[in-house]
Amino acid sequence: MDIRQLRYFVTVAEEANFTRAAARLHLAQPGVSAQVRQLEKELGQPLLDRSGRSVTLTEAGEAVLPYARAALAAVEAVRQTVDEFTGLLRGHVTIGFLSGAAAHAFDLASVLADFHHDHPQVEIALSEDTSERMLAALHRGELDIAVIGLAGEEPPPGISLQVVIDEPLVAAVARDDPVLAHTGRMSIPLAELRDRPLISLPRGTGIRGVLDRACARAGFQPRIAFEAAAPLFLAQLAARGLGVAVVPALQADEASALGLRTLEITHPRLRGRVALAWRTDGPSSPAATAFLRLLRATLAVPGPG
C-alpha cells in the first residue's frame, strides 16, 4: 500500500461517495475507485460497502479508518518538520476575531497580507465571534489563535494572553442628556447608571463582561435597552437619545462628529482590554506558531492609558 491509496480511502469514507471524493481530490473517479480496490486487494478485506445509494464503511473499514488518518497526519507532520528547516511553511491557520469590535484599533488585514506574502502556501481562515465562544473553540482546538475581549483579570485555565488594547470605558450620551446639566462634567459614577437604559455589546463579549461584573459588585443589574456588536453603532443609538452607550473611549472630535459627549465611568473605573489568546501548550502547527509570532511582534503591548 502507499500513502496515496490511504488518502483516497479516507476521502471516500468522509464523502460517502466516489464521485464527490474524486472531485475533492481533483481526480477522475475511475482512478480513485481503482486505487481503493487495489488497497482492499492488498489488505485482503473489503473496506467499503458499495451496495447502497451511498458508500459506507465495512466493519474492517471502520477499524482501519483511524489508522489511515493517523498515517496521513504523520506524513503531514514529517513534511511540516522538514519545511521548517528549509524555511518553507505549509498548512492551515484558523484565527478568530471579535465581532465588529476593536477592528479599528489595529490593521489586521495588513498583518494577514504580509504573512501571506512571506508564506503563500499557508491557508488562513478568519472568523468573527464572541469572546466566550472563541475561548471555547481554542480549548477544542478549532481555533489556533483568537483576538478576544477580556472580562476578568486572570486568563482562563490553559490559555495564554497578550494584551494588545487597554483603554478606559466611557458613557457616551446625547448632547442634550440630563446628565450633562452639570457644566463641565467629565465623569460619572457607575452607580448613577443604575436606573438608566444602557446600550452595550452583547453577552459573551469582554466589554459586556466587564460591565456586568462591575454592576454586580455595585449591587445592581444593568438595564440593557439595546445590544449590538459594533461600538460605532452603539454610539449612534446613544446620539439619538435611546440610552447611555458603554463603549471604549472616543476621541473628542469623533464623539463630536457623532453628536455625543463622553464621560469617564468611575467608582470603579472600567477598562476595555483586548488580547491575543492561544493555548498555553502552543498552536498545533508550525504555520500557526509563525503567525502567532508575527502577531505578537506586530501588535504593541500598551500600558494603561
PDB file of C-alpha atoms in Angstrom:
ATOM      1  CA  MET A   1       0.000   0.000   0.000  1.00  0.00           C
ATOM      2  CA  ASP A   2       1.059   3.629  -0.381  1.00  0.00           C
ATOM      3  CA  ILE A   3       0.025   6.924   1.183  1.00  0.00           C
ATOM      4  CA  ARG A   4      -1.954   7.888  -1.907  1.00  0.00           C
ATOM      5  CA  GLN A   5      -4.235   4.876  -1.510  1.00  0.00           C
ATOM      6  CA  LEU A   6      -4.837   5.717   2.144  1.00  0.00           C
ATOM      7  CA  ARG A   7      -5.715   9.304   1.232  1.00  0.00           C
ATOM      8  CA  TYR A   8      -8.198   8.129  -1.389  1.00  0.00           C
ATOM      9  CA  PHE A   9      -9.783   5.685   1.060  1.00  0.00           C
ATOM     10  CA  VAL A  10     -10.151   8.331   3.805  1.00  0.00           C
ATOM     11  CA  THR A  11     -11.626  10.850   1.361  1.00  0.00           C
ATOM     12  CA  VAL A  12     -14.202   8.366   0.043  1.00  0.00           C
ATOM     13  CA  ALA A  13     -15.117   7.414   3.613  1.00  0.00           C
ATOM     14  CA  GLU A  14     -15.633  11.075   4.515  1.00  0.00           C
ATOM     15  CA  GLU A  15     -17.634  11.894   1.391  1.00  0.00           C
ATOM     16  CA  ALA A  16     -19.572   8.575   1.340  1.00  0.00           C
ATOM     17  CA  ASN A  17     -19.423   8.834  -2.440  1.00  0.00           C
ATOM     18  CA  PHE A  18     -16.713   8.094  -5.027  1.00  0.00           C
ATOM     19  CA  THR A  19     -17.732  10.920  -7.360  1.00  0.00           C
ATOM     20  CA  ARG A  20     -17.624  13.582  -4.639  1.00  0.00           C
ATOM     21  CA  ALA A  21     -14.341  12.164  -3.325  1.00  0.00           C
ATOM     22  CA  ALA A  22     -12.808  12.336  -6.807  1.00  0.00           C
ATOM     23  CA  ALA A  23     -13.958  15.947  -7.206  1.00  0.00           C
ATOM     24  CA  ARG A  24     -12.440  16.861  -3.838  1.00  0.00           C
ATOM     25  CA  LEU A  25      -9.161  15.177  -4.848  1.00  0.00           C
ATOM     26  CA  HIS A  26      -9.282  16.783  -8.328  1.00  0.00           C
ATOM     27  CA  LEU A  27      -9.005  13.347  -9.931  1.00  0.00           C
ATOM     28  CA  ALA A  28     -11.052  11.152 -12.258  1.00  0.00           C
ATOM     29  CA  GLN A  29     -13.485   8.870 -10.439  1.00  0.00           C
ATOM     30  CA  PRO A  30     -12.310   5.612 -12.090  1.00  0.00           C
ATOM     31  CA  GLY A  31      -8.755   6.236 -10.907  1.00  0.00           C
ATOM     32  CA  VAL A  32      -9.893   6.736  -7.307  1.00  0.00           C
ATOM     33  CA  SER A  33     -12.015   3.560  -7.447  1.00  0.00           C
ATOM     34  CA  ALA A  34      -9.130   1.553  -8.877  1.00  0.00           C
ATOM     35  CA  GLN A  35      -6.694   2.664  -6.184  1.00  0.00           C
ATOM     36  CA  VAL A  36      -9.126   1.905  -3.359  1.00  0.00           C
ATOM     37  CA  ARG A  37      -9.794  -1.554  -4.828  1.00  0.00           C
ATOM     38  CA  GLN A  38      -6.043  -2.131  -5.005  1.00  0.00           C
ATOM     39  CA  LEU A  39      -5.752  -1.231  -1.324  1.00  0.00           C
ATOM     40  CA  GLU A  40      -8.565  -3.638  -0.452  1.00  0.00           C
ATOM     41  CA  LYS A  41      -6.872  -6.368  -2.506  1.00  0.00           C
ATOM     42  CA  GLU A  42      -3.562  -5.875  -0.668  1.00  0.00           C
ATOM     43  CA  LEU A  43      -5.298  -5.964   2.729  1.00  0.00           C
ATOM     44  CA  GLY A  44      -7.445  -8.933   1.789  1.00  0.00           C
ATOM     45  CA  GLN A  45     -10.649  -7.324   3.089  1.00  0.00           C
ATOM     46  CA  PRO A  46     -13.311  -5.008   1.596  1.00  0.00           C
ATOM     47  CA  LEU A  47     -13.149  -1.653   3.351  1.00  0.00           C
ATOM     48  CA  LEU A  48     -16.172  -0.045   1.693  1.00  0.00           C
ATOM     49  CA  ASP A  49     -19.703  -1.275   1.071  1.00  0.00           C
ATOM     50  CA  ARG A  50     -20.765  -0.059  -2.370  1.00  0.00           C
ATOM     51  CA  SER A  51     -24.173  -1.772  -2.447  1.00  0.00           C
ATOM     52  CA  GLY A  52     -26.289   1.148  -1.202  1.00  0.00           C
ATOM     53  CA  ARG A  53     -27.035   4.611  -2.562  1.00  0.00           C
ATOM     54  CA  SER A  54     -24.118   5.930  -0.554  1.00  0.00           C
ATOM     55  CA  VAL A  55     -20.778   4.302   0.186  1.00  0.00           C
ATOM     56  CA  THR A  56     -20.429   3.071   3.764  1.00  0.00           C
ATOM     57  CA  LEU A  57     -17.615   1.538   5.755  1.00  0.00           C
ATOM     58  CA  THR A  58     -17.476  -2.196   6.333  1.00  0.00           C
ATOM     59  CA  GLU A  59     -16.520  -3.496   9.758  1.00  0.00           C
ATOM     60  CA  ALA A  60     -12.916  -3.776   8.550  1.00  0.00           C
ATOM     61  CA  GLY A  61     -13.123  -0.263   7.106  1.00  0.00           C
ATOM     62  CA  GLU A  62     -14.315   1.124  10.456  1.00  0.00           C
ATOM     63  CA  ALA A  63     -11.308  -0.494  12.131  1.00  0.00           C
ATOM     64  CA  VAL A  64      -8.807   0.710   9.518  1.00  0.00           C
ATOM     65  CA  LEU A  65     -10.016   4.328   9.185  1.00  0.00           C
ATOM     66  CA  PRO A  66      -8.419   5.729  12.400  1.00  0.00           C
ATOM     67  CA  TYR A  67      -5.053   4.221  11.467  1.00  0.00           C
ATOM     68  CA  ALA A  68      -5.284   5.592   7.929  1.00  0.00           C
ATOM     69  CA  ARG A  69      -5.980   9.061   9.283  1.00  0.00           C
ATOM     70  CA  ALA A  70      -3.092   8.743  11.740  1.00  0.00           C
ATOM     71  CA  ALA A  71      -0.758   7.711   8.929  1.00  0.00           C
ATOM     72  CA  LEU A  72      -1.774  10.742   6.841  1.00  0.00           C
ATOM     73  CA  ALA A  73      -1.292  13.033   9.849  1.00  0.00           C
ATOM     74  CA  ALA A  74       2.150  11.552  10.469  1.00  0.00           C
ATOM     75  CA  VAL A  75       3.181  12.142   6.855  1.00  0.00           C
ATOM     76  CA  GLU A  76       1.972  15.748   7.056  1.00  0.00           C
ATOM     77  CA  ALA A  77       3.916  16.233  10.303  1.00  0.00           C
ATOM     78  CA  VAL A  78       7.078  14.939   8.630  1.00  0.00           C
ATOM     79  CA  ARG A  79       6.545  17.348   5.729  1.00  0.00           C
ATOM     80  CA  GLN A  80       5.955  20.291   8.055  1.00  0.00           C
ATOM     81  CA  THR A  81       9.046  19.464  10.105  1.00  0.00           C
ATOM     82  CA  VAL A  82      11.242  19.372   7.013  1.00  0.00           C
ATOM     83  CA  ASP A  83       9.641  22.593   5.753  1.00  0.00           C
ATOM     84  CA  GLU A  84      10.621  24.316   8.995  1.00  0.00           C
ATOM     85  CA  PHE A  85      14.270  23.531   8.300  1.00  0.00           C
ATOM     86  CA  THR A  86      14.029  24.827   4.735  1.00  0.00           C
ATOM     87  CA  GLY A  87      12.089  27.947   5.740  1.00  0.00           C
ATOM     88  CA  LEU A  88       9.016  26.900   3.748  1.00  0.00           C
ATOM     89  CA  LEU A  89       5.755  26.799   5.661  1.00  0.00           C
ATOM     90  CA  ARG A  90       2.627  24.974   4.573  1.00  0.00           C
ATOM     91  CA  GLY A  91      -0.569  24.244   6.405  1.00  0.00           C
ATOM     92  CA  HIS A  92      -3.674  25.914   7.708  1.00  0.00           C
ATOM     93  CA  VAL A  93      -4.147  28.607  10.359  1.00  0.00           C
ATOM     94  CA  THR A  94      -7.506  29.441  11.949  1.00  0.00           C
ATOM     95  CA  ILE A  95      -7.900  32.770  13.726  1.00  0.00           C
ATOM     96  CA  GLY A  96     -10.971  34.148  15.485  1.00  0.00           C
ATOM     97  CA  PHE A  97     -11.685  37.852  15.771  1.00  0.00           C
ATOM     98  CA  LEU A  98     -14.081  39.987  17.772  1.00  0.00           C
ATOM     99  CA  SER A  99     -17.390  40.608  16.043  1.00  0.00           C
ATOM    100  CA  GLY A 100     -17.241  44.212  14.912  1.00  0.00           C
ATOM    101  CA  ALA A 101     -15.291  45.352  17.949  1.00  0.00           C
ATOM    102  CA  ALA A 102     -11.760  46.808  18.118  1.00  0.00           C
ATOM    103  CA  ALA A 103     -11.207  46.309  14.387  1.00  0.00           C
ATOM    104  CA  HIS A 104     -10.292  49.987  14.115  1.00  0.00           C
ATOM    105  CA  ALA A 105      -7.506  49.679  16.670  1.00  0.00           C
ATOM    106  CA  PHE A 106      -5.024  47.709  14.565  1.00  0.00           C
ATOM    107  CA  ASP A 107      -4.651  46.765  10.932  1.00  0.00           C
ATOM    108  CA  LEU A 108      -5.161  43.006  10.967  1.00  0.00           C
ATOM    109  CA  ALA A 109      -5.655  42.991   7.195  1.00  0.00           C
ATOM    110  CA  SER A 110      -2.099  44.234   6.658  1.00  0.00           C
ATOM    111  CA  VAL A 111      -0.698  41.607   9.034  1.00  0.00           C
ATOM    112  CA  LEU A 112      -2.572  38.891   7.133  1.00  0.00           C
ATOM    113  CA  ALA A 113      -1.324  40.260   3.806  1.00  0.00           C
ATOM    114  CA  ASP A 114       2.292  40.385   4.995  1.00  0.00           C
ATOM    115  CA  PHE A 115       2.126  36.814   6.295  1.00  0.00           C
ATOM    116  CA  HIS A 116       0.553  35.579   3.062  1.00  0.00           C
ATOM    117  CA  HIS A 117       3.289  37.302   1.059  1.00  0.00           C
ATOM    118  CA  ASP A 118       6.006  35.547   3.081  1.00  0.00           C
ATOM    119  CA  HIS A 119       4.205  32.183   3.287  1.00  0.00           C
ATOM    120  CA  PRO A 120       1.920  31.862   0.251  1.00  0.00           C
ATOM    121  CA  GLN A 121       1.326  28.143   0.794  1.00  0.00           C
ATOM    122  CA  VAL A 122      -0.308  28.650   4.195  1.00  0.00           C
ATOM    123  CA  GLU A 123      -4.095  28.873   4.154  1.00  0.00           C
ATOM    124  CA  ILE A 124      -5.603  31.302   6.669  1.00  0.00           C
ATOM    125  CA  ALA A 125      -9.231  31.093   7.813  1.00  0.00           C
ATOM    126  CA  LEU A 126     -10.608  34.157   9.622  1.00  0.00           C
ATOM    127  CA  SER A 127     -13.919  34.130  11.506  1.00  0.00           C
ATOM    128  CA  GLU A 128     -15.776  36.517  13.819  1.00  0.00           C
ATOM    129  CA  ASP A 129     -17.484  35.528  17.058  1.00  0.00           C
ATOM    130  CA  THR A 130     -17.953  36.449  20.699  1.00  0.00           C
ATOM    131  CA  SER A 131     -15.049  36.124  23.102  1.00  0.00           C
ATOM    132  CA  GLU A 132     -16.695  33.321  25.098  1.00  0.00           C
ATOM    133  CA  ARG A 133     -17.297  31.162  22.028  1.00  0.00           C
ATOM    134  CA  MET A 134     -13.780  31.779  20.719  1.00  0.00           C
ATOM    135  CA  LEU A 135     -12.250  30.722  24.036  1.00  0.00           C
ATOM    136  CA  ALA A 136     -14.267  27.510  23.873  1.00  0.00           C
ATOM    137  CA  ALA A 137     -13.098  26.966  20.277  1.00  0.00           C
ATOM    138  CA  LEU A 138      -9.470  27.466  21.370  1.00  0.00           C
ATOM    139  CA  HIS A 139      -9.890  24.794  24.040  1.00  0.00           C
ATOM    140  CA  ARG A 140     -11.415  22.395  21.497  1.00  0.00           C
ATOM    141  CA  GLY A 141      -8.591  23.016  19.021  1.00  0.00           C
ATOM    142  CA  GLU A 142     -10.946  24.567  16.441  1.00  0.00           C
ATOM    143  CA  LEU A 143      -9.025  27.856  16.550  1.00  0.00           C
ATOM    144  CA  ASP A 144      -5.263  28.346  16.640  1.00  0.00           C
ATOM    145  CA  ILE A 145      -5.344  31.995  17.728  1.00  0.00           C
ATOM    146  CA  ALA A 146      -8.081  34.405  18.794  1.00  0.00           C
ATOM    147  CA  VAL A 147      -8.375  38.147  19.369  1.00  0.00           C
ATOM    148  CA  ILE A 148     -10.726  38.383  22.345  1.00  0.00           C
ATOM    149  CA  GLY A 149     -12.119  40.905  24.784  1.00  0.00           C
ATOM    150  CA  LEU A 150     -11.193  40.291  28.405  1.00  0.00           C
ATOM    151  CA  ALA A 151     -13.857  40.295  31.085  1.00  0.00           C
ATOM    152  CA  GLY A 152     -11.609  39.383  34.030  1.00  0.00           C
ATOM    153  CA  GLU A 153      -8.102  39.976  35.257  1.00  0.00           C
ATOM    154  CA  GLU A 154      -6.793  36.415  35.032  1.00  0.00           C
ATOM    155  CA  PRO A 155      -6.536  34.327  31.850  1.00  0.00           C
ATOM    156  CA  PRO A 156      -8.747  31.234  31.673  1.00  0.00           C
ATOM    157  CA  PRO A 157      -7.005  27.928  32.548  1.00  0.00           C
ATOM    158  CA  GLY A 158      -4.907  26.576  29.685  1.00  0.00           C
ATOM    159  CA  ILE A 159      -4.942  29.873  27.769  1.00  0.00           C
ATOM    160  CA  SER A 160      -2.089  32.358  27.367  1.00  0.00           C
ATOM    161  CA  LEU A 161      -2.740  36.026  26.636  1.00  0.00           C
ATOM    162  CA  GLN A 162      -1.008  39.115  25.323  1.00  0.00           C
ATOM    163  CA  VAL A 163      -2.943  42.337  25.852  1.00  0.00           C
ATOM    164  CA  VAL A 164      -2.968  44.494  22.716  1.00  0.00           C
ATOM    165  CA  ILE A 165      -5.539  47.141  23.699  1.00  0.00           C
ATOM    166  CA  ASP A 166      -6.128  48.598  27.156  1.00  0.00           C
ATOM    167  CA  GLU A 167      -8.333  51.679  27.268  1.00  0.00           C
ATOM    168  CA  PRO A 168     -10.936  53.245  29.545  1.00  0.00           C
ATOM    169  CA  LEU A 169     -14.633  52.624  29.041  1.00  0.00           C
ATOM    170  CA  VAL A 170     -16.857  55.666  28.858  1.00  0.00           C
ATOM    171  CA  ALA A 171     -20.516  56.548  28.992  1.00  0.00           C
ATOM    172  CA  ALA A 172     -21.495  58.137  25.676  1.00  0.00           C
ATOM    173  CA  VAL A 173     -24.628  60.307  25.814  1.00  0.00           C
ATOM    174  CA  ALA A 174     -26.514  62.682  23.532  1.00  0.00           C
ATOM    175  CA  ARG A 175     -25.624  66.355  23.883  1.00  0.00           C
ATOM    176  CA  ASP A 176     -28.991  67.140  25.490  1.00  0.00           C
ATOM    177  CA  ASP A 177     -28.836  64.298  28.028  1.00  0.00           C
ATOM    178  CA  PRO A 178     -29.850  65.461  31.559  1.00  0.00           C
ATOM    179  CA  VAL A 179     -26.633  64.031  32.974  1.00  0.00           C
ATOM    180  CA  LEU A 180     -24.805  66.909  31.281  1.00  0.00           C
ATOM    181  CA  ALA A 181     -26.740  69.535  33.235  1.00  0.00           C
ATOM    182  CA  HIS A 182     -23.657  69.946  35.449  1.00  0.00           C
ATOM    183  CA  THR A 183     -21.450  72.284  33.433  1.00  0.00           C
ATOM    184  CA  GLY A 184     -18.021  70.926  32.681  1.00  0.00           C
ATOM    185  CA  ARG A 185     -18.789  67.438  33.917  1.00  0.00           C
ATOM    186  CA  MET A 186     -16.130  64.924  32.811  1.00  0.00           C
ATOM    187  CA  SER A 187     -17.048  61.697  34.651  1.00  0.00           C
ATOM    188  CA  ILE A 188     -19.960  59.709  36.018  1.00  0.00           C
ATOM    189  CA  PRO A 189     -20.004  57.172  38.884  1.00  0.00           C
ATOM    190  CA  LEU A 190     -21.117  53.712  37.844  1.00  0.00           C
ATOM    191  CA  ALA A 191     -23.918  53.811  40.436  1.00  0.00           C
ATOM    192  CA  GLU A 192     -25.505  56.719  38.575  1.00  0.00           C
ATOM    193  CA  LEU A 193     -26.163  54.364  35.648  1.00  0.00           C
ATOM    194  CA  ARG A 194     -28.283  52.086  37.836  1.00  0.00           C
ATOM    195  CA  ASP A 195     -31.644  53.271  36.507  1.00  0.00           C
ATOM    196  CA  ARG A 196     -30.561  54.454  33.072  1.00  0.00           C
ATOM    197  CA  PRO A 197     -31.262  52.442  29.884  1.00  0.00           C
ATOM    198  CA  LEU A 198     -27.879  51.218  28.681  1.00  0.00           C
ATOM    199  CA  ILE A 199     -26.634  50.401  25.196  1.00  0.00           C
ATOM    200  CA  SER A 200     -23.986  47.712  25.221  1.00  0.00           C
ATOM    201  CA  LEU A 201     -22.160  44.969  23.391  1.00  0.00           C
ATOM    202  CA  PRO A 202     -23.815  41.515  23.624  1.00  0.00           C
ATOM    203  CA  ARG A 203     -23.238  38.922  26.329  1.00  0.00           C
ATOM    204  CA  GLY A 204     -20.116  36.913  25.681  1.00  0.00           C
ATOM    205  CA  THR A 205     -18.013  39.953  24.780  1.00  0.00           C
ATOM    206  CA  GLY A 206     -15.243  41.252  27.025  1.00  0.00           C
ATOM    207  CA  ILE A 207     -16.653  44.756  27.489  1.00  0.00           C
ATOM    208  CA  ARG A 208     -20.092  43.402  28.383  1.00  0.00           C
ATOM    209  CA  GLY A 209     -18.445  41.065  30.882  1.00  0.00           C
ATOM    210  CA  VAL A 210     -16.601  43.997  32.484  1.00  0.00           C
ATOM    211  CA  LEU A 211     -19.846  45.985  32.733  1.00  0.00           C
ATOM    212  CA  ASP A 212     -21.909  43.112  34.141  1.00  0.00           C
ATOM    213  CA  ARG A 213     -19.282  42.250  36.771  1.00  0.00           C
ATOM    214  CA  ALA A 214     -18.850  45.853  37.867  1.00  0.00           C
ATOM    215  CA  CYS A 215     -22.604  46.360  38.206  1.00  0.00           C
ATOM    216  CA  ALA A 216     -22.972  43.116  40.176  1.00  0.00           C
ATOM    217  CA  ARG A 217     -20.277  44.260  42.592  1.00  0.00           C
ATOM    218  CA  ALA A 218     -22.086  47.590  42.920  1.00  0.00           C
ATOM    219  CA  GLY A 219     -25.285  45.737  43.834  1.00  0.00           C
ATOM    220  CA  PHE A 220     -27.449  46.205  40.756  1.00  0.00           C
ATOM    221  CA  GLN A 221     -28.239  44.639  37.404  1.00  0.00           C
ATOM    222  CA  PRO A 222     -27.737  46.892  34.370  1.00  0.00           C
ATOM    223  CA  ARG A 223     -30.819  47.836  32.334  1.00  0.00           C
ATOM    224  CA  ILE A 224     -29.731  46.864  28.824  1.00  0.00           C
ATOM    225  CA  ALA A 225     -32.021  48.591  26.337  1.00  0.00           C
ATOM    226  CA  PHE A 226     -30.101  47.777  23.135  1.00  0.00           C
ATOM    227  CA  GLU A 227     -27.322  45.366  22.169  1.00  0.00           C
ATOM    228  CA  ALA A 228     -25.133  45.401  19.059  1.00  0.00           C
ATOM    229  CA  ALA A 229     -21.744  44.003  18.086  1.00  0.00           C
ATOM    230  CA  ALA A 230     -20.235  47.245  16.710  1.00  0.00           C
ATOM    231  CA  PRO A 231     -19.279  50.028  19.166  1.00  0.00           C
ATOM    232  CA  LEU A 232     -19.860  52.676  16.481  1.00  0.00           C
ATOM    233  CA  PHE A 233     -23.492  51.589  16.111  1.00  0.00           C
ATOM    234  CA  LEU A 234     -23.910  51.722  19.887  1.00  0.00           C
ATOM    235  CA  ALA A 235     -22.657  55.294  19.817  1.00  0.00           C
ATOM    236  CA  GLN A 236     -25.104  56.195  17.039  1.00  0.00           C
ATOM    237  CA  LEU A 237     -28.003  54.825  19.104  1.00  0.00           C
ATOM    238  CA  ALA A 238     -26.888  56.901  22.078  1.00  0.00           C
ATOM    239  CA  ALA A 239     -26.711  60.020  19.896  1.00  0.00           C
ATOM    240  CA  ARG A 240     -30.415  59.524  19.157  1.00  0.00           C
ATOM    241  CA  GLY A 241     -31.193  59.666  22.870  1.00  0.00           C
ATOM    242  CA  LEU A 242     -32.038  55.957  23.185  1.00  0.00           C
ATOM    243  CA  GLY A 243     -29.823  55.381  26.198  1.00  0.00           C
ATOM    244  CA  VAL A 244     -26.289  55.579  27.547  1.00  0.00           C
ATOM    245  CA  ALA A 245     -23.748  53.675  25.467  1.00  0.00           C
ATOM    246  CA  VAL A 246     -20.923  51.958  27.325  1.00  0.00           C
ATOM    247  CA  VAL A 247     -18.100  51.935  24.795  1.00  0.00           C
ATOM    248  CA  PRO A 248     -14.310  52.244  24.544  1.00  0.00           C
ATOM    249  CA  ALA A 249     -13.033  55.811  24.824  1.00  0.00           C
ATOM    250  CA  LEU A 250     -13.723  58.023  21.792  1.00  0.00           C
ATOM    251  CA  GLN A 251     -11.557  60.868  20.556  1.00  0.00           C
ATOM    252  CA  ALA A 252     -13.172  64.255  21.230  1.00  0.00           C
ATOM    253  CA  ASP A 253     -13.576  65.057  17.526  1.00  0.00           C
ATOM    254  CA  GLU A 254     -15.006  61.582  16.851  1.00  0.00           C
ATOM    255  CA  ALA A 255     -17.567  61.976  19.638  1.00  0.00           C
ATOM    256  CA  SER A 256     -18.469  65.473  18.449  1.00  0.00           C
ATOM    257  CA  ALA A 257     -18.990  64.261  14.883  1.00  0.00           C
ATOM    258  CA  LEU A 258     -21.424  61.667  16.207  1.00  0.00           C
ATOM    259  CA  GLY A 259     -23.323  64.241  18.281  1.00  0.00           C
ATOM    260  CA  LEU A 260     -22.119  62.779  21.572  1.00  0.00           C
ATOM    261  CA  ARG A 261     -20.435  63.720  24.809  1.00  0.00           C
ATOM    262  CA  THR A 262     -18.438  61.108  26.697  1.00  0.00           C
ATOM    263  CA  LEU A 263     -17.964  60.781  30.441  1.00  0.00           C
ATOM    264  CA  GLU A 264     -15.368  58.569  32.081  1.00  0.00           C
ATOM    265  CA  ILE A 265     -17.011  55.897  34.217  1.00  0.00           C
ATOM    266  CA  THR A 266     -15.635  55.985  37.774  1.00  0.00           C
ATOM    267  CA  HIS A 267     -16.074  54.274  41.132  1.00  0.00           C
ATOM    268  CA  PRO A 268     -14.845  51.947  39.796  1.00  0.00           C
ATOM    269  CA  ARG A 269     -13.028  52.963  36.638  1.00  0.00           C
ATOM    270  CA  LEU A 270     -13.827  50.427  33.934  1.00  0.00           C
ATOM    271  CA  ARG A 271     -11.369  49.377  31.251  1.00  0.00           C
ATOM    272  CA  GLY A 272     -11.807  47.591  27.961  1.00  0.00           C
ATOM    273  CA  ARG A 273      -8.999  45.168  27.176  1.00  0.00           C
ATOM    274  CA  VAL A 274      -8.404  43.155  24.037  1.00  0.00           C
ATOM    275  CA  ALA A 275      -5.836  40.372  23.889  1.00  0.00           C
ATOM    276  CA  LEU A 276      -4.300  37.775  21.645  1.00  0.00           C
ATOM    277  CA  ALA A 277      -5.169  34.357  23.022  1.00  0.00           C
ATOM    278  CA  TRP A 278      -3.746  30.926  22.298  1.00  0.00           C
ATOM    279  CA  ARG A 279      -3.491  27.573  24.023  1.00  0.00           C
ATOM    280  CA  THR A 280      -0.723  27.553  26.620  1.00  0.00           C
ATOM    281  CA  ASP A 281       0.695  24.362  25.129  1.00  0.00           C
ATOM    282  CA  GLY A 282       1.132  26.269  21.872  1.00  0.00           C
ATOM    283  CA  PRO A 283      -0.534  26.263  18.438  1.00  0.00           C
ATOM    284  CA  SER A 284      -0.744  22.854  16.801  1.00  0.00           C
ATOM    285  CA  SER A 285       1.252  23.606  13.642  1.00  0.00           C
ATOM    286  CA  PRO A 286       4.455  25.397  12.630  1.00  0.00           C
ATOM    287  CA  ALA A 287       2.388  27.725  10.416  1.00  0.00           C
ATOM    288  CA  ALA A 288       0.198  28.790  13.348  1.00  0.00           C
ATOM    289  CA  THR A 289       3.270  29.237  15.542  1.00  0.00           C
ATOM    290  CA  ALA A 290       4.861  31.503  12.925  1.00  0.00           C
ATOM    291  CA  PHE A 291       1.678  33.548  12.538  1.00  0.00           C
ATOM    292  CA  LEU A 292       1.341  33.958  16.299  1.00  0.00           C
ATOM    293  CA  ARG A 293       4.963  35.106  16.471  1.00  0.00           C
ATOM    294  CA  LEU A 294       4.222  37.760  13.825  1.00  0.00           C
ATOM    295  CA  LEU A 295       1.070  38.946  15.609  1.00  0.00           C
ATOM    296  CA  ARG A 296       2.876  39.243  18.947  1.00  0.00           C
ATOM    297  CA  ALA A 297       5.664  41.266  17.357  1.00  0.00           C
ATOM    298  CA  THR A 298       3.337  43.486  15.320  1.00  0.00           C
ATOM    299  CA  LEU A 299       0.629  44.346  17.845  1.00  0.00           C
ATOM    300  CA  ALA A 300       2.154  46.536  20.519  1.00  0.00           C
ATOM    301  CA  VAL A 301       1.521  45.858  24.178  1.00  0.00           C
ATOM    302  CA  PRO A 302       0.125  49.101  25.616  1.00  0.00           C
ATOM    303  CA  GLY A 303       0.240  50.347  29.142  1.00  0.00           C
ATOM    304  CA  PRO A 304      -2.933  51.610  30.818  1.00  0.00           C
ATOM    305  CA  GLY A 305      -3.982  54.942  29.308  1.00  0.00           C
TER     306      GLY A 305
END
